Amino acid sequence: MQGDFHVHTQYCQHGADDKMEAYVLQAIKKGFTHLSFTEHAPLPESFTDPAPHRDSTMDRNNVEAYVTEGKALQKQYKDDLQINIGFEVDYIRGYEQETQTFLDTYGPEMDDGILSVHMLQAPDKSFFCIDYSEEEFGRAADVFGGLSPLYKTYYENLRASLEADLGFFKPKRIGHITLIQKFQLAYPKPAEFSKEQQNILEVMKEKGYELDVNTAGLYKPLCKEIYPPAELIAYAAKMGIPLVPGSDSHAAGGIGKGFEYLSDYFLQIPQRLTL
Ligand SMILES: [Zn+2]
Ligand SMILES: [Zn+2]
């Protein structure tokens, strides 16, 4: 594979300070021909970031700077690397309208994008960022009434993200579809969710979405698995869902990390990016 299609930048409030250019140089050094910057889009204005440090995304005031910097790099390195600018957009149930407003505004600037579920609403109406920390995950499991309802809610939200009308610029790729398993070695999977997972892939196929084959989970000490794991990647491949690799790097050194574990798969550069 010649590209990394899920990459963060210095604009992410929970990542390293490495500048976008450092990521570009690392991608070139790796021999890549494609790089997609997919910074966390700012959360909807009326939504309060439930992460303890409220650092889940980029600052809303930095969106222009991010796009401008990306476009300059795009030009500067155009002979060495195809740089795509985009966002990893949160799907938060109940905030579809504001999410669409963001996409309608910045969509015309976006070459690529990912839609992800990180935020879940508990029965008591409070929200949790499910990948923030082991402690927060444990707290979420308590408030949801156990791991089973937490997992169930995750897959329901993922399903809703596929169905949601977010307008013309809705991202075409679905992020890390087994993120709920990030802490699985501390909180073992409560039951078989393969039916729900397969259903997600079937709807993705029907609606024409790409799969973010995300190696970050391999390096999470309580996950140690690609998002999604091998059997689901194989299932997606069999259905003909485009498999698009992403390192989910939050530091320049992470570009392409773990891609050697993806060599069995037929990975694709999204067609719309090859024009
Ligand atoms: Zn992040
Ligand atoms: Zn993510």
XYZ file of N, CA and C and ligand atoms in Angstrom:
827
model
N 0.839 -1.201 0.000
C 0.000 0.000 0.000
C 0.871 1.248 0.000
N 0.394 2.209 -0.736
C 1.197 3.411 -0.940
C 0.648 4.633 -0.213
N -0.216 4.412 0.722
C -0.765 5.590 1.385
C -1.252 5.314 2.793
N -1.381 6.411 3.537
C -1.948 6.366 4.886
C -3.103 7.362 4.871
N -4.295 6.873 5.167
C -5.490 7.680 4.943
C -6.222 8.068 6.229
N -5.535 7.957 7.348
C -6.126 8.389 8.630
C -4.996 8.937 9.494
N -4.852 10.258 9.466
C -3.700 10.878 10.105
C -4.122 12.181 10.797
N -3.625 12.384 12.008
C -3.912 13.612 12.774
C -2.717 14.573 12.676
N -2.790 15.683 13.367
C -1.791 16.753 13.201
C -1.563 17.482 14.535
N -0.790 18.529 14.478
C -0.569 19.344 15.679
C -1.835 20.061 16.135
N -2.841 20.097 15.284
C -4.083 20.789 15.667
C -4.943 19.946 16.596
N -4.629 18.649 16.695
C -5.372 17.785 17.610
C -4.918 18.085 19.027
N -5.871 18.279 19.929
C -5.501 18.678 21.290
C -5.009 17.515 22.152
N -5.155 16.274 21.657
C -4.646 15.147 22.457
C -3.501 14.412 21.747
N -2.926 15.059 20.725
C -1.834 14.399 20.009
C -0.512 15.105 20.224
N 0.500 14.672 19.466
C 1.821 15.282 19.552
C 1.811 16.653 18.881
N 2.891 17.398 19.085
C 2.991 18.739 18.499
C 3.647 18.731 17.121
N 3.953 17.541 16.599
C 4.595 17.465 15.281
C 3.763 18.226 14.249
N 4.466 19.051 13.491
C 3.782 19.855 12.471
C 3.337 18.983 11.297
N 2.352 19.458 10.581
C 1.850 18.703 9.428
C 2.980 18.357 8.468
N 3.917 19.283 8.311
C 5.021 19.028 7.375
C 5.853 17.814 7.804
N 5.992 17.613 9.097
C 6.752 16.457 9.575
C 6.062 15.155 9.156
N 4.739 15.153 9.168
C 3.981 13.975 8.706
C 4.208 13.763 7.210
N 4.202 14.857 6.482
C 4.402 14.781 5.031
C 5.780 14.179 4.737
N 6.795 14.698 5.422
C 8.162 14.217 5.181
C 8.299 12.742 5.541
N 7.633 12.347 6.611
C 7.675 10.938 7.023
C 6.989 10.048 5.986
N 5.878 10.525 5.449
C 5.163 9.749 4.420
C 6.043 9.578 3.177
N 6.729 10.642 2.797
C 7.622 10.570 1.631
C 8.767 9.594 1.909
N 9.308 9.707 3.115
C 10.408 8.820 3.508
C 9.980 7.359 3.446
N 8.730 7.108 3.794
C 8.182 5.742 3.763
C 7.920 5.266 2.336
N 8.040 6.175 1.387
C 7.780 5.802 -0.003
C 6.306 5.863 -0.376
N 5.513 6.528 0.450
C 4.084 6.644 0.153
C 3.844 7.646 -0.965
N 2.728 7.412 -1.667
C 2.332 8.359 -2.701
C 1.100 9.161 -2.277
N 0.391 8.695 -1.217
C -0.839 9.350 -0.765
C -0.824 9.533 0.756
N -1.373 10.652 1.183
C -1.515 10.910 2.621
C -2.795 11.707 2.833
N -3.680 11.181 3.687
C -4.898 11.933 4.018
C -4.817 12.462 5.435
N -4.831 13.787 5.571
C -4.972 14.395 6.890
C -6.451 14.359 7.260
N -6.743 13.737 8.386
C -8.139 13.630 8.827
C -8.221 14.089 10.286
N -8.000 15.378 10.481
C -8.026 15.905 11.856
C -9.442 15.818 12.421
N -9.524 15.635 13.743
C -10.840 15.607 14.404
C -11.536 16.947 14.187
N -12.658 16.922 13.490
C -13.433 18.148 13.308
C -13.923 18.638 14.665
N -14.061 19.955 14.833
C -14.579 20.450 16.114
C -15.948 19.842 16.414
N -16.209 19.625 17.690
C -17.508 19.077 18.089
C -18.583 20.137 17.862
N -19.838 19.713 17.700
C -20.913 20.700 17.555
C -20.870 21.704 18.714
N -21.142 22.948 18.385
C -21.005 24.014 19.386
C -21.871 23.798 20.627
N -23.040 23.216 20.434
C -23.945 23.046 21.573
C -23.654 21.761 22.354
N -22.609 21.037 21.935
C -22.265 19.778 22.591
C -21.058 20.004 23.496
N -21.137 19.512 24.732
C -20.007 19.649 25.650
C -19.162 18.381 25.596
N -17.900 18.552 25.286
C -16.975 17.416 25.211
C -16.955 16.687 26.565
N -17.365 15.418 26.581
C -17.406 14.695 27.855
C -16.038 14.194 28.318
N -15.018 14.285 27.463
C -13.688 13.811 27.868
C -13.177 14.683 29.022
N -12.584 14.060 30.032
C -12.165 14.809 31.225
C -11.345 16.069 30.917
N -10.515 16.048 29.883
C -9.736 17.243 29.564
C -10.306 18.035 28.391
N -11.493 17.635 27.962
C -12.171 18.333 26.851
C -11.237 18.583 25.665
N -10.525 17.540 25.336
C -9.495 17.676 24.299
C -9.726 16.704 23.144
N -10.978 16.340 22.923
C -11.264 15.284 21.938
C -10.972 15.676 20.496
N -11.029 16.963 20.197
C -10.914 17.373 18.795
C -9.980 18.573 18.649
N -9.963 19.122 17.449
C -9.244 20.374 17.250
C -10.090 21.524 17.771
N -9.452 22.639 18.025
C -10.154 23.847 18.437
C -10.883 24.429 17.229
N -12.123 24.807 17.451
C -12.931 25.367 16.358
C -12.246 26.565 15.697
N -11.480 27.313 16.475
C -10.816 28.507 15.934
C -9.631 28.188 15.026
N -9.266 26.910 14.981
C -8.088 26.538 14.179
C -8.426 25.891 12.845
N -9.714 25.786 12.544
C -10.104 25.064 11.331
C -9.502 25.716 10.080
N -9.609 27.022 10.015
C -9.088 27.732 8.829
C -7.577 27.528 8.698
N -6.879 27.655 9.820
C -5.419 27.509 9.808
C -5.032 26.102 9.343
N -5.760 25.117 9.819
C -5.499 23.726 9.433
C -5.669 23.543 7.923
N -6.775 24.035 7.409
C -7.048 23.875 5.975
C -6.010 24.636 5.148
N -5.699 25.848 5.580
C -4.727 26.672 4.848
C -3.355 26.005 4.833
N -2.939 25.514 5.991
C -1.628 24.860 6.072
C -1.597 23.603 5.200
N -2.679 22.841 5.246
C -2.772 21.629 4.426
C -2.692 21.946 2.941
N -3.397 22.980 2.534
C -3.418 23.344 1.105
C -2.040 23.814 0.638
N -1.338 24.524 1.510
C 0.003 24.988 1.148
C 0.937 23.787 0.964
N 0.835 22.825 1.867
C 1.684 21.624 1.758
C 1.328 20.818 0.511
N 0.029 20.770 0.241
C -0.466 20.075 -0.937
C 0.257 20.587 -2.195
N 0.360 21.893 -2.281
C 1.003 22.537 -3.431
C 2.505 22.287 -3.418
N 3.073 22.554 -2.230
C 4.528 22.490 -2.095
C 5.085 21.104 -2.433
N 4.353 20.057 -2.054
C 4.875 18.691 -2.223
C 4.174 17.923 -3.336
N 3.515 18.630 -4.225
C 2.641 17.942 -5.189
C 3.381 16.953 -6.095
N 4.683 17.140 -6.286
C 5.429 16.214 -7.132
C 5.854 14.943 -6.387
N 5.770 14.987 -5.054
C 6.253 13.859 -4.259
C 5.142 13.064 -3.597
N 4.026 13.710 -3.346
C 3.002 13.090 -2.514
C 1.657 13.726 -2.813
N 0.624 12.875 -2.967
C -0.715 13.448 -3.077
C -1.280 13.620 -1.671
N -1.414 14.848 -1.267
C -1.914 15.143 0.076
C -3.401 15.458 -0.023
N -4.186 14.783 0.810
C -5.613 15.055 0.879
C -5.924 15.716 2.216
N -6.780 16.717 2.163
C -7.164 17.403 3.399
C -8.590 16.986 3.746
N -8.804 16.670 5.001
C -10.155 16.282 5.394
C -10.313 16.279 6.895
N -11.387 15.682 7.341
C -11.673 15.632 8.772
C -12.145 14.240 9.161
N -11.858 13.883 10.400
C -12.543 12.773 11.032
C -13.693 13.422 11.788
N -14.898 13.154 11.313
C -16.072 13.829 11.850
C -16.770 12.900 12.831
N -17.104 13.436 14.003
C -17.849 12.653 14.984
C -19.297 12.522 14.560
N -19.808 11.297 14.620
C -21.262 11.161 14.546
C -21.779 11.116 15.978
N -22.570 12.108 16.356
C -23.160 12.143 17.698
C -24.669 12.197 17.523
N -25.309 11.159 17.995
C -26.748 11.067 17.828
C -27.438 12.271 18.456
N -28.316 12.882 17.708
C -29.031 14.055 18.207
C -28.389 15.370 17.768
N -27.179 15.284 17.211
C -26.461 16.498 16.782
C -26.232 16.504 15.264
N -27.107 15.804 14.570
C -26.940 15.654 13.113
C -26.970 17.005 12.396
N -27.894 17.870 12.840
C -28.058 19.135 12.139
C -26.778 19.977 12.184
N -26.206 20.090 13.387
C -24.975 20.886 13.530
C -23.804 20.242 12.797
N -23.793 18.915 12.790
C -22.731 18.204 12.076
C -22.840 18.482 10.581
N -24.056 18.471 10.100
C -24.247 18.769 8.682
C -23.851 20.214 8.362
N -24.156 21.114 9.265
C -23.788 22.517 9.032
C -22.268 22.639 8.877
N -21.527 21.936 9.732
C -20.064 21.944 9.603
C -19.649 21.390 8.238
N -20.240 20.260 7.883
C -19.874 19.615 6.612
C -20.261 20.482 5.420
N -21.415 21.129 5.499
C -21.826 22.005 4.402
C -20.841 23.168 4.244
N -20.290 23.614 5.375
C -19.367 24.749 5.351
C -17.996 24.342 4.820
N -17.464 23.238 5.351
C -16.081 22.880 5.014
C -15.978 21.755 3.978
N -17.093 21.110 3.684
C -17.098 20.024 2.702
C -16.420 20.391 1.392
N -16.711 21.586 0.862
C -16.084 21.944 -0.423
C -14.544 21.974 -0.362
N -13.982 22.117 0.839
C -12.511 22.116 0.996
C -11.967 20.705 1.195
N -12.834 19.746 1.431
C -12.395 18.409 1.846
C -12.140 17.490 0.658
N -10.966 16.854 0.658
C -10.675 15.847 -0.350
C -11.084 14.465 0.144
N -11.039 14.282 1.455
C -11.261 12.966 2.045
C -11.905 13.173 3.410
N -12.414 12.120 3.997
C -13.028 12.260 5.315
C -13.415 10.917 5.904
N -13.564 10.933 7.215
C -13.932 9.720 7.955
C -15.059 10.088 8.914
N -16.033 9.212 9.030
C -17.100 9.399 10.007
C -16.908 8.368 11.120
N -16.849 8.838 12.362
C -16.541 7.946 13.482
C -17.490 8.157 14.650
N -17.691 7.095 15.392
C -18.445 7.192 16.649
C -17.460 7.065 17.810
N -17.341 8.138 18.596
C -16.562 8.094 19.846
C -17.443 8.425 21.045
N -18.547 9.144 20.787
C -19.372 9.683 21.871
C -20.691 8.932 21.969
N -20.980 8.417 23.148
C -22.241 7.694 23.348
C -23.016 8.307 24.499
N -24.331 8.344 24.328
C -25.187 8.885 25.385
C -25.736 7.744 26.239
N -25.551 7.875 27.539
C -26.009 6.856 28.491
C -27.496 7.048 28.785
N -28.111 6.028 29.408
C -29.538 6.155 29.748
C -29.839 7.374 30.632
N -28.878 7.833 31.428
C -29.120 9.023 32.266
C -28.860 10.321 31.487
N -28.686 10.188 30.149
C -28.515 11.322 29.220
C -27.098 11.902 29.187
N -26.227 11.458 30.097
C -24.850 11.963 30.050
C -24.112 11.279 28.899
N -23.085 11.965 28.389
C -22.301 11.419 27.284
C -20.958 10.903 27.778
N -20.435 9.921 27.064
C -19.099 9.400 27.341
C -18.290 9.348 26.055
N -17.005 9.659 26.205
C -16.062 9.444 25.110
C -15.471 8.063 25.366
N -15.874 7.088 24.562
C -15.601 5.685 24.914
C -14.144 5.260 24.728
N -13.346 6.062 24.027
C -11.957 5.631 23.831
C -10.967 6.479 24.622
N -11.474 7.271 25.562
C -10.609 8.210 26.275
C -9.599 7.506 27.187
N -10.084 6.635 28.062
C -9.184 5.923 28.974
C -9.901 4.693 29.526
N -9.108 3.820 30.082
C -9.661 2.619 30.701
C -10.639 2.996 31.816
N -10.267 4.024 32.595
C -11.109 4.443 33.725
C -12.453 4.967 33.234
N -12.389 5.827 32.213
C -13.626 6.384 31.668
C -14.498 5.284 31.071
N -13.858 4.309 30.440
C -14.615 3.208 29.851
C -15.338 2.429 30.963
N -14.632 2.210 32.055
C -15.227 1.503 33.186
C -16.396 2.280 33.778
N -16.224 3.606 33.841
C -17.286 4.467 34.354
C -18.506 4.406 33.433
N -18.224 4.402 32.128
C -19.315 4.307 31.149
C -20.068 2.990 31.335
N -19.329 1.900 31.481
C -19.976 0.593 31.655
C -20.904 0.621 32.871
N -20.466 1.272 33.951
C -21.308 1.385 35.152
C -22.592 2.150 34.857
N -22.428 3.312 34.224
C -23.589 4.184 33.993
C -24.554 3.561 32.972
N -23.996 2.818 32.020
C -24.851 2.162 31.024
C -25.535 0.912 31.596
N -25.079 0.471 32.762
C -25.666 -0.729 33.352
C -24.988 -2.002 32.880
N -23.724 -1.873 32.504
C -22.958 -3.061 32.137
C -22.326 -2.936 30.772
N -21.441 -3.901 30.484
C -20.746 -3.861 29.199
C -21.690 -4.180 28.037
N -22.628 -5.058 28.306
C -23.529 -5.474 27.234
C -24.339 -4.311 26.667
N -25.031 -3.543 27.519
C -25.749 -2.378 26.978
C -24.822 -1.327 26.364
N -23.603 -1.226 26.886
C -22.643 -0.272 26.317
C -22.272 -0.686 24.884
N -21.942 -1.949 24.707
C -21.623 -2.457 23.367
C -22.816 -2.302 22.429
N -23.982 -2.645 22.957
C -25.192 -2.599 22.135
C -25.424 -1.166 21.650
N -25.258 -0.209 22.557
C -25.452 1.202 22.192
C -24.429 1.636 21.148
N -23.196 1.152 21.301
C -22.167 1.505 20.328
C -22.581 1.066 18.922
N -22.995 -0.184 18.797
C -23.354 -0.668 17.452
C -24.628 -0.017 16.931
N -25.536 0.331 17.829
C -26.734 1.071 17.398
C -26.358 2.446 16.840
N -25.415 3.095 17.526
C -24.980 4.423 17.070
C -24.214 4.333 15.754
N -23.414 3.278 15.640
C -22.663 3.081 14.402
C -23.639 2.881 13.241
N -24.646 2.083 13.500
C -25.686 1.837 12.491
C -26.384 3.167 12.141
N -26.704 3.939 13.190
C -27.375 5.229 12.954
C -26.480 6.169 12.156
N -25.167 6.068 12.357
C -24.244 6.943 11.621
C -24.289 6.633 10.124
N -24.534 5.368 9.796
C -24.612 4.987 8.382
C -25.899 5.511 7.752
N -26.953 5.498 8.552
C -28.277 5.894 8.046
C -28.448 7.412 8.026
N -27.676 8.115 8.861
C -27.918 9.548 9.075
C -27.763 10.367 7.795
N -28.644 11.340 7.665
C -28.522 12.280 6.556
C -27.662 13.450 7.037
N -26.427 13.497 6.569
C -25.527 14.589 6.957
C -25.190 15.448 5.744
N -26.001 15.298 4.729
C -25.831 16.151 3.554
C -24.850 15.601 2.541
N -24.607 16.409 1.543
C -23.807 16.024 0.384
C -22.373 15.652 0.741
N -21.818 16.294 1.769
C -20.400 16.116 2.087
C -20.149 15.090 3.190
N -21.142 14.290 3.499
C -20.959 13.229 4.497
C -19.759 12.364 4.097
N -18.838 12.090 5.054
C -17.653 11.289 4.707
C -18.033 9.921 4.133
N -17.143 9.395 3.303
C -17.402 8.138 2.601
C -16.791 6.933 3.317
N -16.030 7.219 4.357
C -15.333 6.116 5.043
C -15.743 6.088 6.517
N -15.903 4.861 7.055
C -16.350 4.714 8.439
C -15.140 4.311 9.292
N -14.925 5.087 10.359
C -13.721 4.925 11.175
C -13.804 3.761 12.158
N -12.669 3.095 12.321
C -12.453 2.088 13.376
C -13.737 1.494 13.956
N -14.372 0.590 13.188
C -15.721 0.127 13.557
C -15.767 -0.815 14.768
N -14.612 -1.114 15.349
C -14.634 -1.897 16.603
C -13.918 -1.136 17.723
N -14.016 0.194 17.690
C -13.342 1.006 18.707
C -13.807 0.642 20.124
N -15.020 0.154 20.234
C -15.570 -0.233 21.543
C -14.710 -1.325 22.197
N -13.862 -2.000 21.393
C -13.007 -3.056 21.935
C -11.621 -2.548 22.355
N -11.457 -1.227 22.438
C -10.140 -0.672 22.743
C -9.579 -1.165 24.082
N -10.469 -1.439 25.033
C -10.008 -1.872 26.356
C -10.418 -3.320 26.639
N -10.486 -4.107 25.566
C -11.054 -5.458 25.686
C -10.242 -6.396 26.586
N -8.954 -6.106 26.790
C -8.172 -7.006 27.634
C -8.441 -6.738 29.121
N -9.004 -5.559 29.424
C -9.423 -5.264 30.803
C -10.918 -5.518 30.976
N -11.659 -5.263 29.882
C -13.116 -5.443 29.919
C -13.512 -6.380 28.784
N -13.451 -7.667 29.035
C -13.687 -8.632 27.950
C -15.055 -8.440 27.297
N -15.062 -8.657 25.998
C -16.288 -8.561 25.215
C -17.414 -9.316 25.924
N -18.536 -8.670 26.174
C -19.581 -9.281 26.990
C -20.304 -10.443 26.307
N -20.419 -10.406 24.996
C -21.150 -11.456 24.284
C -20.705 -11.377 22.844
N -21.153 -12.280 22.068
C -20.821 -12.241 20.645
C -21.584 -11.107 19.975
N -20.870 -10.179 19.411
C -21.536 -9.100 18.689
C -21.305 -9.232 17.185
N -20.967 -10.449 16.760
C -20.621 -10.582 15.339
C -21.820 -10.319 14.426
N -23.013 -10.605 14.904
C -24.207 -10.304 14.089
C -24.317 -8.809 13.839
N -24.155 -8.025 14.916
C -24.228 -6.568 14.806
C -23.123 -6.054 13.881
N -21.923 -6.635 14.058
C -20.780 -6.191 13.249
C -20.996 -6.504 11.773
N -21.487 -7.702 11.512
C -21.732 -8.072 10.115
C -22.819 -7.201 9.523
N -23.826 -6.903 10.337
C -24.901 -6.031 9.869
C -24.355 -4.652 9.491
N -23.431 -4.149 10.302
C -22.807 -2.849 9.993
C -22.141 -2.921 8.615
N -21.391 -3.986 8.386
C -20.689 -4.116 7.105
C -21.671 -4.253 5.947
N -22.757 -4.969 6.187
C -23.748 -5.122 5.114
C -24.373 -3.775 4.732
N -24.683 -2.982 5.753
C -25.259 -1.655 5.462
C -24.215 -0.762 4.790
N -22.959 -0.900 5.231
C -21.890 -0.122 4.590
C -21.789 -0.462 3.117
N -21.879 -1.742 2.814
C -21.801 -2.185 1.419
C -22.961 -1.595 0.609
N -24.148 -1.728 1.194
C -25.365 -1.272 0.520
C -25.289 0.229 0.222
N -24.689 0.978 1.173
C -24.665 2.433 1.029
C -23.365 2.951 0.397
N -22.471 2.026 0.084
C -21.271 2.421 -0.644
C -20.164 3.039 0.199
N -20.090 2.686 1.486
C -19.019 3.228 2.326
C -17.744 2.397 2.246
N -16.633 3.066 2.533
C -15.332 2.394 2.632
C -15.058 2.059 4.096
N -14.197 1.071 4.303
C -13.824 0.661 5.659
C -12.442 1.210 6.024
N -12.376 1.921 7.132
C -11.105 2.374 7.701
C -10.447 1.154 8.352
N -9.395 0.635 7.731
C -8.656 -0.493 8.313
C -7.527 0.132 9.124
N -7.736 0.140 10.431
C -7.045 1.054 11.322
C -6.087 0.282 12.238
N -4.793 0.519 12.052
C -3.796 -0.268 12.796
C -3.532 0.256 14.210
N -4.151 1.377 14.588
C -3.847 1.971 15.896
C -4.120 1.003 17.051
N -5.183 0.218 16.911
C -5.555 -0.704 17.992
C -4.461 -1.703 18.345
N -3.641 -2.044 17.352
C -2.542 -2.984 17.578
C -1.610 -2.513 18.680
N -1.501 -1.188 18.807
C -0.529 -0.598 19.733
C -1.173 -0.094 21.013
N -2.485 -0.326 21.146
C -3.141 0.014 22.411
C -2.971 -1.202 23.318
N -2.337 -0.998 24.477
C -1.948 -2.145 25.308
C -3.115 -3.031 25.742
N -4.321 -2.480 25.757
C -5.465 -3.295 26.179
C -6.334 -3.733 24.994
N -5.816 -3.530 23.789
C -6.583 -3.934 22.601
C -5.802 -4.956 21.777
N -4.620 -4.520 21.303
C -3.692 -5.398 20.570
C -4.328 -6.065 19.354
N -5.132 -5.301 18.685
C -5.866 -5.845 17.550
C -6.156 -4.709 16.576
N -6.160 -5.023 15.293
C -6.544 -4.024 14.291
C -8.034 -3.728 14.466
N -8.422 -2.465 14.182
C -9.855 -2.150 14.099
C -10.257 -2.233 12.627
N -11.121 -3.100 12.181
C -11.657 -4.234 12.940
C -10.712 -5.425 12.815
N -10.901 -6.467 13.626
C -10.020 -7.637 13.556
C -10.158 -8.409 12.239
N -9.191 -9.326 12.048
C -9.013 -10.014 10.763
C -10.290 -10.617 10.181
N -11.081 -11.272 11.016
C -12.242 -11.978 10.432
C -13.241 -10.984 9.843
N -13.325 -9.801 10.427
C -14.248 -8.794 9.884
C -13.681 -8.134 8.631
N -12.373 -7.944 8.605
C -11.759 -7.400 7.388
C -12.013 -8.375 6.243
N -11.858 -9.671 6.543
C -12.077 -10.694 5.505
C -13.540 -10.664 5.039
N -14.436 -10.492 5.977
C -15.867 -10.443 5.641
C -16.157 -9.239 4.746
N -15.572 -8.102 5.106
C -15.755 -6.884 4.307
C -15.169 -7.069 2.913
N -13.989 -7.695 2.860
C -13.319 -7.895 1.575
C -14.167 -8.783 0.665
N -14.730 -9.820 1.271
C -15.565 -10.739 0.505
C -16.770 -10.022 -0.106
N -17.268 -9.041 0.622
C -18.421 -8.283 0.127
C -18.033 -7.209 -0.884
N -16.733 -6.976 -1.004
C -16.296 -5.956 -1.953
C -16.306 -4.544 -1.392
N -16.265 -4.420 -0.071
C -16.159 -3.091 0.541
C -14.705 -2.624 0.400
N -14.464 -1.411 -0.100
C -13.071 -0.950 -0.215
C -12.389 -0.877 1.160
N -11.218 -1.489 1.261
C -10.438 -1.482 2.503
C -9.389 -0.386 2.386
N -9.496 0.635 3.230
C -8.593 1.784 3.129
C -7.752 1.862 4.405
N -6.426 1.734 4.282
C -5.581 1.666 5.475
C -5.365 3.018 6.140
N -5.349 2.999 7.455
C -5.077 4.209 8.224
C -4.321 3.858 9.488
N -3.329 4.671 9.826
C -2.563 4.426 11.054
C -3.184 5.144 12.233
N -4.042 6.140 11.963
C -4.617 6.967 13.029
C -3.488 7.629 13.827
N -2.402 7.968 13.151
C -1.232 8.560 13.806
C -1.577 9.878 14.461
N -1.093 10.046 15.688
C -1.185 11.325 16.378
C 0.230 11.891 16.584
N 1.203 11.329 15.864
C 2.586 11.811 15.855
C 3.185 11.409 14.506
N 4.125 12.217 14.011
C 4.647 11.989 12.657
C 5.272 10.599 12.504
N 5.928 10.129 13.556
C 6.604 8.833 13.498
C 5.642 7.661 13.304
N 4.356 7.911 13.488
C 3.381 6.816 13.396
C 2.849 6.540 12.003
N 3.282 7.348 11.031
C 2.775 7.159 9.663
C 3.043 5.736 9.169
N 1.993 5.078 8.723
C 2.141 3.730 8.160
C 2.473 2.657 9.177
N 2.377 2.994 10.458
C 2.764 2.029 11.493
C 1.838 0.810 11.468
N 2.439 -0.351 11.409
C 1.668 -1.590 11.444
C 1.125 -2.031 10.101
N 1.420 -1.290 9.059
C 0.864 -1.667 7.750
C 1.426 -3.006 7.246
N 2.556 -3.434 7.824
C 3.096 -4.741 7.425
C 2.126 -5.871 7.817
N 1.241 -5.601 8.785
C 0.260 -6.627 9.173
C -0.937 -6.663 8.222
N -0.958 -5.753 7.266
C -2.103 -5.680 6.344
C -1.768 -6.270 4.974
N -0.597 -6.915 4.894
C -0.117 -7.328 3.571
C -0.974 -8.420 2.949
N -1.792 -9.095 3.752
C -2.663 -10.142 3.194
C -3.896 -9.568 2.505
N -4.135 -8.285 2.715
C -5.388 -7.728 2.218
C -5.198 -6.935 0.936
N -6.278 -6.874 0.189
C -6.284 -6.025 -0.990
C -6.730 -4.637 -0.558
N -5.756 -3.778 -0.321
C -6.051 -2.429 0.174
C -6.244 -1.495 -1.007
N -7.085 -0.504 -0.812
C -7.406 0.369 -1.929
C -7.226 1.842 -1.609
N -6.783 2.554 -2.611
C -6.849 4.001 -2.567
C -8.259 4.341 -3.041
N -9.026 5.109 -2.246
C -10.388 5.392 -2.687
C -10.380 5.962 -4.106
N -11.281 5.441 -4.924
C -11.283 5.780 -6.336
C -11.324 7.281 -6.581
N -12.149 7.972 -5.749
C -12.316 9.415 -5.980
C -11.020 10.181 -5.716
N -10.030 9.509 -5.070
C -8.765 10.191 -4.777
C -7.705 9.920 -5.832
N -8.040 9.114 -6.806
C -7.018 8.751 -7.800
C -7.152 9.583 -9.062
N -8.095 10.504 -9.058
C -8.295 11.307 -10.272
C -7.196 12.356 -10.433
Zn -7.443 11.474 18.147
Zn -11.188 8.169 15.872
